[in-house]
Structures are given as structure tokens and as C-alpha cells.
C-alpha positions as a printed NumPy array, in Angstrom:
array([[   0.   ,    0.   ,    0.   ],
       [   1.455,    3.306,   -1.028],
       [  -0.018,    6.484,    0.368],
       [   0.294,   10.029,   -0.918],
       [   3.68 ,   10.877,   -2.316],
       [   6.053,    9.621,   -4.974],
       [   6.893,    5.932,   -5.042],
       [   9.068,    3.674,   -7.163],
       [   8.024,    0.047,   -6.6  ],
       [   9.561,   -3.002,   -8.286],
       [   8.015,   -6.483,   -7.946],
       [   9.629,   -9.695,   -9.043],
       [   7.962,  -13.018,   -9.775],
       [   5.006,  -13.794,   -7.557],
       [   1.468,  -12.678,   -6.801],
       [   1.151,   -9.073,   -5.614],
       [  -1.567,   -6.673,   -4.598],
       [  -0.659,   -3.007,   -4.947],
       [  -2.826,   -0.076,   -3.8  ],
       [  -1.55 ,    3.438,   -4.295],
       [  -3.363,    6.589,   -3.28 ],
       [  -2.766,   10.148,   -4.428],
       [   0.722,   10.872,   -5.66 ],
       [   3.128,    9.872,   -8.384],
       [   3.917,    6.169,   -8.524],
       [   6.094,    3.982,  -10.717],
       [   5.355,    0.256,  -10.506],
       [   7.274,   -2.464,  -12.288],
       [   5.901,   -5.981,  -12.034],
       [   7.644,   -8.953,  -13.571],
       [   6.285,  -12.486,  -13.988],
       [   3.408,  -13.304,  -11.675],
       [  -0.162,  -12.348,  -10.919],
       [  -0.527,   -8.722,   -9.85 ],
       [  -3.439,   -6.578,   -8.721],
       [  -2.803,   -2.842,   -8.858],
       [  -5.227,   -0.122,   -7.754],
       [  -4.248,    3.497,   -8.372],
       [  -6.234,    6.468,   -7.168],
       [  -5.791,   10.132,   -8.044],
       [  -2.342,   11.078,   -9.245],
       [   0.059,   10.189,  -12.002],
       [   0.964,    6.531,  -12.203],
       [   3.241,    4.543,  -14.486],
       [   2.58 ,    0.806,  -14.427],
       [   4.766,   -1.652,  -16.334],
       [   3.814,   -5.305,  -16.137],
       [   5.646,   -8.132,  -17.796],
       [   4.5  ,  -11.722,  -18.283],
       [   1.674,  -12.798,  -16.016],
       [  -1.947,  -12.001,  -15.239],
       [  -2.634,   -8.464,  -14.083],
       [  -5.681,   -6.582,  -12.87 ],
       [  -5.088,   -2.837,  -12.908],
       [  -7.607,   -0.209,  -11.803],
       [  -6.733,    3.464,  -12.284],
       [  -8.962,    6.194,  -10.926],
       [  -8.784,    9.909,  -11.603],
       [  -5.382,   11.039,  -12.762],
       [  -2.949,   10.577,  -15.613],
       [  -1.731,    7.015,  -16.031],
       [   0.649,    5.22 ,  -18.363],
       [   0.272,    1.443,  -18.421],
       [   2.499,   -0.941,  -20.375],
       [   1.63 ,   -4.632,  -20.367],
       [   3.665,   -7.325,  -22.032],
       [   2.755,  -10.993,  -22.491],
       [  -0.061,  -12.151,  -20.259],
       [  -3.759,  -11.667,  -19.606],
       [  -4.595,   -8.187,  -18.365],
       [  -7.755,   -6.458,  -17.172],
       [  -7.586,   -2.673,  -16.886],
       [ -10.263,   -0.231,  -15.747],
       [  -9.814,    3.531,  -16.077],
       [ -11.986,    6.306,  -14.781],
       [ -11.775,   10.007,  -15.561],
       [  -8.36 ,   11.276,  -16.595],
       [  -5.811,   10.964,  -19.377],
       [  -4.514,    7.431,  -19.803],
       [  -2.04 ,    5.721,  -22.113],
       [  -2.282,    1.933,  -22.359],
       [   0.099,   -0.291,  -24.307],
       [  -0.684,   -3.985,  -24.411],
       [   1.409,   -6.561,  -26.182],
       [   0.634,  -10.143,  -27.157],
       [  -2.059,  -12.13 ,  -25.348],
       [  -5.485,  -11.018,  -24.179],
       [  -6.431,   -7.645,  -22.747],
       [  -9.671,   -6.202,  -21.461],
       [  -9.465,   -2.425,  -21.218],
       [ -12.273,   -0.216,  -19.958],
       [ -11.761,    3.534,  -20.034],
       [ -14.296,    6.091,  -18.973],
       [ -14.373,    9.836,  -19.459],
       [ -10.998,   11.241,  -20.414],
       [  -8.427,   11.046,  -23.175],
       [  -7.159,    7.519,  -23.724],
       [  -4.547,    6.053,  -26.044],
       [  -4.743,    2.282,  -26.36 ],
       [  -2.222,    0.271,  -28.376],
       [  -2.741,   -3.479,  -28.61 ],
       [  -0.418,   -5.785,  -30.464],
       [  -0.901,   -9.479,  -31.2  ],
       [  -3.552,  -11.05 ,  -29.023],
       [  -7.256,  -10.825,  -28.291],
       [  -8.226,   -7.421,  -26.972],
       [ -11.456,   -5.909,  -25.739],
       [ -11.382,   -2.128,  -25.489],
       [ -14.367,   -0.216,  -24.119],
       [ -14.078,    3.567,  -24.095],
       [ -16.71 ,    6.003,  -22.953],
       [ -16.819,    9.763,  -23.26 ],
       [ -13.53 ,   11.416,  -24.118],
       [ -10.968,   11.486,  -26.893],
       [  -9.572,    8.012,  -27.493],
       [  -6.978,    6.523,  -29.801],
       [  -7.085,    2.742,  -30.073],
       [  -4.615,    0.827,  -32.209],
       [  -4.745,   -2.923,  -32.54 ],
       [  -2.363,   -5.22 ,  -34.362],
       [  -2.766,   -8.852,  -35.375],
       [  -5.252,  -11.186,  -33.678],
       [  -8.83 ,  -10.498,  -32.625],
       [  -9.949,   -7.146,  -31.254],
       [ -13.206,   -5.767,  -29.945],
       [ -13.302,   -2.002,  -29.717],
       [ -16.302,   -0.159,  -28.326],
       [ -16.58 ,    3.519,  -27.578],
       [ -18.215,    6.863,  -28.059],
       [ -17.078,   10.48 ,  -28.441],
       [ -13.96 ,   11.129,  -30.526],
       [ -12.063,    7.953,  -31.423],
       [  -9.22 ,    7.055,  -33.741],
       [  -9.191,    3.28 ,  -34.119],
       [  -6.552,    1.442,  -36.133],
       [  -6.821,   -2.334,  -36.407],
       [  -4.297,   -4.357,  -38.346],
       [  -4.498,   -8.006,  -39.397],
       [  -6.892,  -10.054,  -37.315],
       [ -10.57 ,  -10.373,  -36.528],
       [ -12.012,   -7.15 ,  -35.217],
       [ -15.36 ,   -6.004,  -33.933],
       [ -15.657,   -2.244,  -33.746],
       [ -18.686,   -0.63 ,  -32.145],
       [ -18.742,    3.156,  -32.079],
       [ -21.599,    5.078,  -30.55 ],
       [ -22.169,    8.83 ,  -30.503],
       [ -19.175,   10.942,  -31.439],
       [ -16.626,   11.352,  -34.207],
       [ -14.737,    8.187,  -35.088],
       [ -11.908,    7.253,  -37.422],
       [ -11.498,    3.511,  -37.936],
       [  -8.744,    1.92 ,  -40.036],
       [  -8.668,   -1.877,  -40.314],
       [  -6.201,   -3.82 ,  -42.414],
       [  -6.204,   -7.502,  -43.365],
       [  -8.585,   -9.672,  -41.4  ],
       [ -12.288,  -10.078,  -40.78 ],
       [ -13.859,   -7.002,  -39.252],
       [ -17.301,   -6.137,  -37.99 ],
       [ -18.004,   -2.456,  -37.499],
       [ -21.142,   -1.043,  -35.949],
       [ -21.463,    2.704,  -35.718],
       [ -24.421,    4.573,  -34.318],
       [ -25.039,    8.312,  -34.269],
       [ -21.989,   10.434,  -34.996],
       [ -19.512,   11.125,  -37.767],
       [ -17.422,    8.103,  -38.693],
       [ -14.538,    7.47 ,  -41.066],
       [ -13.767,    3.791,  -41.578],
       [ -11.032,    2.353,  -43.778],
       [ -10.837,   -1.406,  -44.319],
       [  -8.081,   -3.16 ,  -46.174],
       [  -7.981,   -6.744,  -47.41 ],
       [ -10.313,   -9.088,  -45.585],
       [ -14.005,   -9.657,  -44.958],
       [ -15.709,   -6.676,  -43.389],
       [ -19.196,   -5.992,  -42.158],
       [ -20.011,   -2.365,  -41.459],
       [ -23.282,   -1.073,  -40.092],
       [ -23.66 ,    2.67 ,  -39.793],
       [ -26.732,    4.372,  -38.457],
       [ -27.754,    8.02 ,  -38.528],
       [ -25.164,   10.742,  -39.076],
       [ -22.274,   10.828,  -41.548],
       [ -20.05 ,    7.869,  -42.394],
       [ -17.091,    7.457,  -44.724],
       [ -16.361,    3.787,  -45.377],
       [ -13.457,    2.618,  -47.516],
       [ -13.076,   -1.098,  -48.188],
       [ -10.301,   -2.514,  -50.324],
       [  -9.892,   -6.079,  -51.587],
       [ -12.187,   -8.456,  -49.748],
       [ -15.834,   -9.132,  -49.088],
       [ -17.713,   -6.222,  -47.607],
       [ -21.233,   -5.802,  -46.314],
       [ -22.2  ,   -2.2  ,  -45.678],
       [ -25.545,   -1.155,  -44.264],
       [ -26.159,    2.543,  -43.765],
       [ -29.334,    4.079,  -42.419],
       [ -30.308,    7.749,  -42.384],
       [ -27.437,   10.19 ,  -42.779],
       [ -24.762,   11.065,  -45.302],
       [ -22.606,    8.079,  -46.205],
       [ -19.629,    7.584,  -48.504],
       [ -18.842,    3.949,  -49.3  ],
       [ -15.837,    2.966,  -51.414],
       [ -15.138,   -0.696,  -52.128],
       [ -12.342,   -2.133,  -54.206],
       [ -12.081,   -5.582,  -55.736],
       [ -14.248,   -8.177,  -54.057],
       [ -17.909,   -8.813,  -53.397],
       [ -19.933,   -6.039,  -51.843],
       [ -23.467,   -5.832,  -50.561],
       [ -24.413,   -2.233,  -49.858],
       [ -27.78 ,   -1.194,  -48.513],
       [ -28.374,    2.497,  -47.956],
       [ -31.665,    3.885,  -46.748],
       [ -32.709,    7.513,  -46.472],
       [ -29.78 ,    9.898,  -46.764],
       [ -27.206,   11.104,  -49.283],
       [ -24.976,    8.161,  -50.188],
       [ -21.893,    7.893,  -52.389],
       [ -20.96 ,    4.315,  -53.27 ],
       [ -17.852,    3.464,  -55.295],
       [ -17.311,   -0.209,  -56.169],
       [ -14.505,   -1.535,  -58.327],
       [ -14.011,   -4.963,  -59.854],
       [ -16.174,   -7.626,  -58.266],
       [ -19.818,   -8.477,  -57.792],
       [ -21.836,   -5.764,  -56.165],
       [ -25.418,   -5.45 ,  -55.023],
       [ -26.404,   -1.884,  -54.249],
       [ -29.829,   -0.968,  -52.933],
       [ -30.569,    2.68 ,  -52.22 ],
       [ -33.854,    4.072,  -50.999],
       [ -34.973,    7.682,  -50.678],
       [ -32.641,   10.683,  -50.71 ],
       [ -29.608,   11.476,  -52.86 ],
       [ -27.298,    8.652,  -53.945],
       [ -24.148,    8.396,  -56.035],
       [ -23.105,    4.901,  -57.139],
       [ -19.948,    4.199,  -59.147],
       [ -18.385,    0.851,  -59.886],
       [ -17.065,   -1.824,  -62.199],
       [ -17.906,   -5.487,  -62.297],
       [ -21.309,   -7.139,  -62.194],
       [ -23.822,   -4.892,  -60.538],
       [ -27.446,   -5.044,  -59.615],
       [ -28.528,   -1.587,  -58.556],
       [ -31.979,   -0.681,  -57.361],
       [ -32.629,    2.971,  -56.66 ],
       [ -35.958,    4.102,  -55.321],
       [ -37.246,    7.655,  -54.971],
       [ -34.526,   10.272,  -54.702],
       [ -31.693,   11.684,  -56.767],
       [ -29.257,    8.997,  -57.865],
       [ -26.038,    8.984,  -59.874],
       [ -24.869,    5.543,  -61.   ],
       [ -21.545,    5.043,  -62.781],
       [ -20.759,    1.547,  -63.953],
       [ -17.565,    0.564,  -65.708],
       [ -16.812,   -2.719,  -67.451],
       [ -19.212,   -5.519,  -66.63 ],
       [ -22.86 ,   -6.475,  -66.913],
       [ -25.124,   -4.128,  -65.041],
       [ -28.797,   -3.916,  -64.292],
       [ -29.988,   -0.543,  -63.065],
       [ -33.524,    0.118,  -61.91 ],
       [ -34.414,    3.628,  -60.954],
       [ -37.799,    4.786,  -59.799],
       [ -39.05 ,    8.318,  -59.289],
       [ -36.286,   10.849,  -58.739],
       [ -33.289,   12.319,  -60.515],
       [ -30.833,    9.734,  -61.79 ],
       [ -27.442,   10.018,  -63.469],
       [ -26.34 ,    6.65 ,  -64.844],
       [ -22.995,    6.175,  -66.57 ],
       [ -22.167,    2.735,  -67.946],
       [ -19.034,    1.911,  -69.896],
       [ -18.115,   -1.351,  -71.609],
       [ -20.574,   -4.11 ,  -70.856],
       [ -24.201,   -5.05 ,  -71.333],
       [ -26.432,   -2.626,  -69.519],
       [ -30.153,   -2.576,  -68.984],
       [ -31.457,    0.671,  -67.595],
       [ -35.072,    1.141,  -66.64 ],
       [ -35.975,    4.575,  -65.362],
       [ -39.354,    5.914,  -64.454],
       [ -40.602,    9.459,  -64.126],
       [ -38.401,   12.439,  -63.378],
       [ -35.078,   13.617,  -64.748],
       [ -32.544,   11.026,  -65.906],
       [ -29.061,   11.266,  -67.401],
       [ -27.796,    8.006,  -68.902],
       [ -24.368,    7.539,  -70.5  ],
       [ -23.454,    4.194,  -72.087],
       [ -20.199,    3.376,  -73.838],
       [ -19.189,    0.252,  -75.773],
       [ -21.226,   -2.949,  -75.882],
       [ -24.974,   -3.459,  -75.959],
       [ -27.286,   -1.155,  -74.073],
       [ -31.016,   -1.065,  -73.634],
       [ -32.491,    2.074,  -72.185],
       [ -36.16 ,    2.422,  -71.43 ],
       [ -37.813,    5.144,  -69.478],
       [ -40.256,    7.953,  -69.129],
       [ -39.669,   11.503,  -67.963],
       [ -36.811,   13.8  ,  -68.884],
       [ -33.795,   11.861,  -70.155],
       [ -30.311,   12.656,  -71.369],
       [ -28.842,    9.539,  -72.966],
       [ -25.332,    9.272,  -74.39 ],
       [ -24.36 ,    6.016,  -76.114],
       [ -20.848,    5.499,  -77.429],
       [ -19.595,    2.703,  -79.664],
       [ -21.811,   -0.357,  -79.562],
       [ -25.328,   -1.436,  -80.383],
       [ -27.926,    0.566,  -78.552],
       [ -31.67 ,    0.436,  -78.329],
       [ -33.22 ,    3.487,  -76.778],
       [ -36.908,    3.734,  -76.073],
       [ -38.188,    6.931,  -74.642],
       [ -41.773,    7.605,  -73.762],
       [ -43.389,   10.946,  -73.019],
       [ -41.043,   13.665,  -71.809],
       [ -38.059,   15.711,  -72.955],
       [ -35.18 ,   13.508,  -74.091],
       [ -31.642,   14.024,  -75.324],
       [ -29.995,   11.017,  -76.989],
       [ -26.362,   11.007,  -78.134],
       [ -25.106,    7.952,  -79.971],
       [ -21.573,    7.471,  -81.263],
       [ -20.12 ,    4.765,  -83.499],
       [ -22.276,    1.69 ,  -83.841],
       [ -25.813,    0.754,  -84.739],
       [ -28.553,    2.567,  -82.935],
       [ -32.293,    2.227,  -82.932],
       [ -33.909,    5.213,  -81.297],
       [ -37.623,    5.529,  -80.826],
       [ -38.955,    8.669,  -79.246],
       [ -42.606,    9.336,  -78.642],
       [ -44.254,   12.609,  -77.675],
       [ -41.825,   15.092,  -76.181],
       [ -38.874,   17.273,  -77.072],
       [ -36.002,   15.121,  -78.317],
       [ -32.422,   15.864,  -79.284],
       [ -30.71 ,   12.94 ,  -81.037],
       [ -27.008,   13.044,  -81.914],
       [ -25.607,   10.102,  -83.893],
       [ -22.091,    9.735,  -85.208],
       [ -20.633,    7.129,  -87.558],
       [ -22.769,    4.04 ,  -87.923],
       [ -26.211,    3.001,  -89.053],
       [ -28.962,    4.793,  -87.248],
       [ -32.709,    4.599,  -87.365],
       [ -34.374,    7.534,  -85.692],
       [ -38.117,    7.771,  -85.368],
       [ -39.595,   10.775,  -83.64 ],
       [ -43.257,   11.51 ,  -83.165],
       [ -44.976,   14.725,  -82.122],
       [ -43.256,   17.66 ,  -80.408],
       [ -39.897,   19.328,  -81.056],
       [ -36.97 ,   17.254,  -82.331],
       [ -33.326,   17.92 ,  -83.129],
       [ -31.482,   15.154,  -84.98 ],
       [ -27.738,   15.32 ,  -85.628],
       [ -25.545,   12.577,  -86.974],
       [ -23.095,   11.06 ,  -89.426],
       [ -23.256,    7.74 ,  -91.194],
       [ -26.252,    6.219,  -92.897],
       [ -29.457,    7.56 ,  -91.472],
       [ -33.128,    7.073,  -91.978],
       [ -34.847,    9.894,  -90.187],
       [ -38.597,    9.987,  -89.938],
       [ -40.066,   12.89 ,  -88.069],
       [ -43.782,   13.361,  -87.728],
       [ -45.678,   16.424,  -86.57 ],
       [ -43.595,   19.009,  -84.785],
       [ -40.729,   21.42 ,  -85.329],
       [ -37.698,   19.548,  -86.59 ],
       [ -34.005,   20.288,  -86.85 ],
       [ -31.962,   17.723,  -88.79 ],
       [ -28.166,   17.859,  -88.912],
       [ -26.425,   15.244,  -91.046],
       [ -22.72 ,   14.884,  -91.738],
       [ -20.981,   12.538,  -94.196],
       [ -23.063,    9.601,  -95.355],
       [ -26.251,    8.736,  -97.181],
       [ -29.272,   10.364,  -95.628],
       [ -32.985,   10.16 ,  -96.158],
       [ -34.867,   13.085,  -94.702],
       [ -38.61 ,   13.285,  -94.353],
       [ -40.412,   16.281,  -92.983],
       [ -39.885,   20.02 ,  -92.571],
       [ -36.244,   20.56 ,  -91.747],
       [ -33.535,   22.705,  -90.354],
       [ -30.431,   21.077,  -91.848],
       [ -26.872,   21.018,  -90.51 ],
       [ -24.192,   19.331,  -92.646],
       [ -20.732,   18.589,  -91.286],
       [ -17.974,   16.462,  -92.889],
       [ -18.413,   15.884,  -96.607],
       [ -18.907,   17.874,  -99.809],
       [ -22.374,   19.295, -100.06 ],
       [ -24.263,   21.197, -102.718],
       [ -27.556,   22.48 , -101.483],
       [ -30.13 ,   24.61 , -103.226],
       [ -33.076,   26.111, -101.39 ],
       [ -36.03 ,   27.766, -102.987],
       [ -38.391,   30.3  , -101.487],
       [ -39.048,   29.762,  -97.81 ],
       [ -37.343,   30.047,  -94.439],
       [ -34.243,   27.886,  -94.21 ],
       [ -31.462,   27.396,  -91.689],
       [ -28.263,   25.847,  -93.078],
       [ -25.17 ,   24.965,  -91.03 ],
       [ -22.127,   23.532,  -92.82 ],
       [ -18.975,   22.495,  -90.993],
       [ -15.869,   20.544,  -92.069],
       [ -15.063,   20.086,  -95.781],
       [ -16.26 ,   22.171,  -98.755],
       [ -19.748,   23.538,  -99.156],
       [ -21.479,   25.374, -101.937],
       [ -24.699,   26.796, -100.622],
       [ -27.105,   28.725, -102.805],
       [ -30.237,   30.23 , -101.358],
       [ -32.847,   32.007, -103.393],
       [ -35.582,   34.351, -102.235],
       [ -36.411,   33.912,  -98.577],
       [ -34.864,   34.378,  -95.153],
       [ -31.691,   32.349,  -94.747],
       [ -29.269,   31.801,  -91.905],
       [ -25.951,   30.258,  -92.931],
       [ -23.352,   29.22 ,  -90.329],
       [ -20.114,   27.647,  -91.579],
       [ -17.522,   26.229,  -89.228],
       [ -14.277,   24.413,  -90.145],
       [ -13.786,   24.026,  -93.889],
       [ -13.781,   26.046,  -97.127],
       [ -17.148,   27.563,  -97.838],
       [ -18.737,   29.453, -100.692],
       [ -22.058,   31.037,  -99.824],
       [ -24.225,   32.73 , -102.428],
       [ -27.495,   34.291, -101.366],
       [ -29.913,   36.114, -103.63 ],
       [ -32.735,   38.46 , -102.802],
       [ -34.065,   38.297,  -99.293],
       [ -32.886,   38.818,  -95.743],
       [ -29.779,   36.73 ,  -95.303],
       [ -27.376,   35.939,  -92.528],
       [ -24.444,   34.836,  -94.615],
       [ -20.792,   35.296,  -95.477],
       [ -19.151,   37.259,  -98.275],
       [ -21.972,   38.976, -100.148],
       [ -23.429,   42.46 , -100.527],
       [ -26.295,   43.645,  -98.326],
       [ -26.474,   42.861,  -94.628],
       [ -24.367,   39.984,  -93.325],
       [ -24.01 ,   38.024,  -90.086],
       [ -21.103,   35.593,  -90.373],
       [ -20.405,   33.085,  -87.591],
       [ -17.693,   30.443,  -87.57 ],
       [ -14.899,   28.679,  -85.757],
       [ -11.692,   26.89 ,  -86.735],
       [  -9.626,   28.495,  -89.533],
       [ -11.634,   30.954,  -91.61 ],
       [ -11.032,   33.419,  -94.355],
       [ -13.995,   35.741,  -94.159],
       [ -14.465,   38.398,  -96.81 ],
       [ -17.263,   40.915,  -96.535],
       [ -17.953,   43.179,  -99.472],
       [ -19.649,   46.561,  -99.432],
       [ -22.544,   46.739,  -97.028],
       [ -23.176,   46.445,  -93.324],
       [ -21.564,   43.34 ,  -91.92 ],
       [ -21.432,   41.597,  -88.549],
       [ -18.676,   39.019,  -88.184],
       [ -18.499,   36.735,  -85.131],
       [ -15.533,   34.387,  -84.845],
       [ -15.188,   31.878,  -82.037],
       [ -12.188,   29.688,  -81.198],
       [  -9.784,   29.26 ,  -84.103],
       [  -7.486,   31.307,  -86.345],
       [  -9.38 ,   33.815,  -88.434],
       [  -8.566,   36.292,  -91.173],
       [ -11.269,   38.911,  -91.654],
       [ -11.193,   41.443,  -94.478],
       [ -13.855,   44.14 ,  -94.554],
       [ -14.265,   46.491,  -97.466],
       [ -16.069,   49.824,  -97.554],
       [ -19.029,   50.04 ,  -95.223],
       [ -19.785,   49.836,  -91.513],
       [ -18.496,   46.612,  -89.989],
       [ -18.58 ,   45.   ,  -86.552],
       [ -16.011,   42.275,  -85.907],
       [ -16.023,   40.186,  -82.729],
       [ -13.3  ,   37.584,  -82.202],
       [ -12.916,   35.348,  -79.174],
       [  -9.93 ,   33.27 ,  -78.036],
       [  -7.229,   32.275,  -80.552],
       [  -5.495,   34.401,  -83.19 ],
       [  -7.244,   36.826,  -85.527],
       [  -6.045,   39.027,  -88.351],
       [  -8.564,   41.76 ,  -89.068],
       [  -8.154,   44.195,  -91.956],
       [ -10.656,   46.995,  -92.39 ],
       [ -10.595,   49.446,  -95.274],
       [ -12.415,   52.761,  -95.509],
       [ -15.509,   52.786,  -93.349],
       [ -16.595,   52.787,  -89.734],
       [ -15.368,   49.661,  -87.989],
       [ -15.823,   48.231,  -84.507],
       [ -13.376,   45.487,  -83.562],
       [ -13.769,   43.582,  -80.293],
       [ -11.238,   40.862,  -79.509],
       [ -11.101,   38.763,  -76.367],
       [  -8.249,   36.513,  -75.216],
       [  -5.775,   35.609,  -77.95 ],
       [  -3.144,   37.192,  -80.188],
       [  -4.825,   39.613,  -82.565],
       [  -3.645,   41.823,  -85.393],
       [  -6.014,   44.628,  -86.351],
       [  -5.218,   46.858,  -89.324],
       [  -7.541,   49.775,  -90.046],
       [  -7.269,   52.307,  -92.841],
       [  -8.959,   55.698,  -93.219],
       [ -12.278,   56.512,  -91.571],
       [ -13.392,   55.935,  -88.01 ],
       [ -12.352,   52.826,  -86.089],
       [ -13.041,   51.512,  -82.594],
       [ -10.709,   48.755,  -81.421],
       [ -11.271,   46.888,  -78.157],
       [  -9.382,   43.85 ,  -76.919],
       [  -7.325,   42.075,  -74.293],
       [  -4.356,   39.7  ,  -74.284],
       [  -1.606,   40.292,  -76.9  ],
       [  -2.614,   42.675,  -79.707],
       [  -0.896,   44.402,  -82.586],
       [  -3.052,   47.351,  -83.647],
       [  -2.226,   49.466,  -86.69 ],
       [  -4.404,   52.466,  -87.47 ],
       [  -3.933,   54.668,  -90.514],
       [  -5.392,   58.11 ,  -91.157],
       [  -8.784,   58.618,  -89.56 ],
       [ -10.442,   58.919,  -86.192],
       [  -9.729,   55.946,  -83.941],
       [ -10.693,   54.889,  -80.45 ],
       [  -8.526,   52.137,  -79.004],
       [  -9.453,   50.388,  -75.747],
       [  -7.153,   47.633,  -74.559],
       [  -7.63 ,   45.695,  -71.355],
       [  -5.193,   43.35 ,  -69.629],
       [  -2.473,   42.015,  -71.917],
       [   0.501,   43.116,  -74.026],
       [  -0.389,   45.552,  -76.795],
       [   1.507,   47.199,  -79.651],
       [  -0.187,   50.219,  -81.243],
       [   0.872,   52.115,  -84.343],
       [  -1.269,   55.081,  -85.379],
       [  -0.669,   57.403,  -88.309],
       [  -2.301,   60.739,  -89.133],
       [  -5.687,   61.398,  -87.581],
       [  -7.347,   61.846,  -84.208],
       [  -6.814,   58.926,  -81.839],
       [  -8.101,   58.098,  -78.383],
       [  -6.387,   55.25 ,  -76.502],
       [  -7.492,   53.751,  -73.22 ],
       [  -5.4  ,   50.932,  -71.762],
       [  -6.033,   49.077,  -68.514],
       [  -3.802,   46.512,  -66.821]])
């Protein structure tokens, strides 16, 4: 028995009973069976081989136990416990505890306080609330965390984790893990192995690597990431994000869901709510009911069926898309696609391949390359076809990309968009809008109100890529997006707007307004009045006339000859 004060006690082999009251004590017990009781104060207990029962009351204690069977009970205070091989039962109440258990079977129970529990190989049972940091290495572990903020890291072995209210972060390495998380927020990371994750209300993040996973998430926002393996994901109400590769069976009920599936065979069933489904290589069957859906499918065979508002993107492969009433957007790349859209507003984009697009009433936009058979019934239709053989039926707005096209339009209202390659577009009387992107274009428009490129009257020229735009006498508006452009404007009043990239703009006599955003621009203006505005790197040359130059951030070089000039430069 040690009373108040400072004691240094050393026990050799044998059975001892030690009781120390207030003070600072150092106890060293070798082989044998020891019983140590420490009251208020600071105690250091070191026990070697044997069976020990240690009880520490209020105070700050450091306990180190080597081989043997130990039972430790801690009350309020700050305690540090280190247990080596064999079996330990550690109970710590309110306070800050650090528990380190190596090989053996350990049971750690921690109440209120900030605890750090680390367990090595063998079987561990860790239970606690408040703020915990639990690290379990190889072995069989059972982790139960109640209210509080917990961080659990378990390596190889079979682990069972049960977490109630609180914020938990759990990381599991190779092995078989079972994690049950209730209300609050959980972050669960499981690597190679077999994992079973059940999360109730709250915000959960589940990440599982190779292996077999069974994930059940009820109400709450969930993020599930599963890699190679066989996964079964069931999510009920609230917001869910599911991503994974392998063979998946995903059932999402009401709520907002995002499902990303990589290689494998997947079956996705989504009920009412907002769903985002991304499936790469594999055979996917997606069935979505009412609400807003975004579906992306890459290579292989895909079948998409649903009602509501859909955005479907299908890459290389054979796709069958059936959309009922609603507003749908379908994008299909290389492959063979059969797209059937009923009443609603549809946007269909098909690239190389053989496509059959059938759209019924409402507003439709069809874009594609390859061999198409497009049948559009009642409604307002926009058809864009690139290289290939096309059959168009209906009233159209036509967009032609790659290929050589010769189009002639008679009286009426037409919209023509021609991109890559060479186009010769001739429009007679009527109102025409011609937009030419990458390629070499010749546009000839006769009487009427035209938005075109390179003719007398009023012009509105829009394009990207590399363009040579020539506007003759008249009033012209030239808009150039990304690309390298050369714009030449003759006599008249011209407005030139160029975005990012490099532009060379030459304006002869007339009143010109040049606006250039980011990029390297060269603007050359002759006599008359000019207004030049731009940022980035510009080379501006103004001849005789009245000029207003406004340059924002960038590096600018200005050369102005005779005339009246006003220059405003910012950063």
C-alpha cells in the first residue's frame, strides 16, 4: 500500500496486490499475478508476463503490459495503455485515452472522451463513443462506435463495425468486413475483400475495391464506389451516387441517384427521382421511371427504357433506346442505334454508324453522321447530317458537317449549317441563316434577308476553326469563335467580334468596330473611323482617320498614323 507521495516500486515473480493513493507512482511488475489499484495522481505501471488486474482512478496514467492476460479499468483522466501479445480487457471512462494493442485478443471499451485505439494482429473488440481514432491491423475485429466522431482503419482480417449516431470514417483493407452505420455521416473505404455495408439515415460515402460487396443504404445522401467484383447496391430515398465496375445489380428508389458503372454487366432500376447513370463497356439494362434522368453508355450493348426527362449518351456499340413521353436528349456514337422517341422534345445526336431515328410529335433535333433514316412526324424539326447517305422526311432545319455538299433552297425560311469540308450553298428568295464552321465555304445568297458570309447587303457571319472571311460593301457583322481567323472588310460599316485564338482583321475605308477577347490579334484599319477593343496580346495598326482604341489586360503594340486617336489601356 502506497499512500500520498512519490513511489518507485519493483516487484519480481510472484502474486502481488498493490494499492496506491494520491501521488506519483512507478510500478514495475515482472512475472506473476498482480493486482494494482491506483487512485488520483500520475501513475506509471509496467507489467511483464503474467496475469494483471489494474484499476486506475482519476489522474494521468501510463500502463504498459507485455505478455499475459490483463484487465484494466480507467476512470476520468488521461490514460495511455500499451498492451502486447495475449489477451487484454481495457475499460476507459471519461478522459483522453490512447490504447495500443499488439498481437492477441483485446477488448477495449471507451466512454466519453478522446480516445486513440490501435490494434495489431489477432482479434480485437473495440467499443466507444465520443472522438475515437481506431486502427486495427491483421486479425478479426469487432468495432462498435456510438455517438461521437470516429476514425477507424482496419487492415487484413475479418472485421465487424457497428457505428451509431456520430460522424465516422472507416477504412478497411484486405479481408471480410461488415459495417453497419446508423444516422449521421459515415465514410467507409473497403479494399480487396468481401464487404457488407448497411447505412441508415445520414450522409454516407462507401468505397469498395475488388471483391464482393453488398451495400444497402436507406434515407440519406450516399456515395458508393465499387470496383471490380460483384456488387449489389440498394438505395432508398434521398440522394445517392453509385460508381463501380464489375457485375452490378442496382436498385434505386425515390430520390436523386447517380450511377456510374464501368466494365461488366449491369442492371440498373431507378424509380421516381433524378438519376445520373454512366455505364461503360458491358451489357447494360437501364429502366428509369418518371423524373429527370441522365444516362451515358459506352461500348457494348445497351437497352435504355424510361419515361420523364432523359439525357442519354451512347458510345460505340449497339444501342436500343426507347423513350416515352417527356423531354429527351440522346447522343449515340459509333455503332448501330435504334432510337424511338414518342411525344416530347427530343435531341438525337448520332455519329458514324447506321442509325434509325423515329420521332413523333413535339420538337426534335437530330444530328448525326453515317447512314441515317430519319422519320419525323408532326412538330418542329431540326436535322443535322454529316458525311453519309441520308434520307430526310419532314420540314427541316439542316446542318451538314464532314463531306462535300451542294444544297439549293427555294423560297421559304431555311437554316443551313455547314462544318468541315467544302460547301457550296445557294439560297434564293427567302430568309436564310448560314453558319459555316471548319472548312472552305462558298455562300451565295440572292434576294431576301440573309445571314451569310461574303456577299453584298447585310451579313451576319459566324464560324470557328480556320476561316477566311471576306465581306464586301454593305453592313456586316462578323463573329468568330475559337480558331485562327482572317477577316477582311471592305467599304461600309463593320462590326467584328473575335474570341480566343489568333485573328487578323483588316478593315478598309468605313466605320469599324473590332472587339477581340483573349488571344493574339492583329487589327489593321485604314482611313475613316475605327473603334478597337481587346485584351491579351494585340498588334493594332491604325492609318489616317479617327480611332478609339481600348485595350484591357495584356501586351499591346499600337501604331497610329495621321488622324485623331483616343487610346485607353487598362492593366
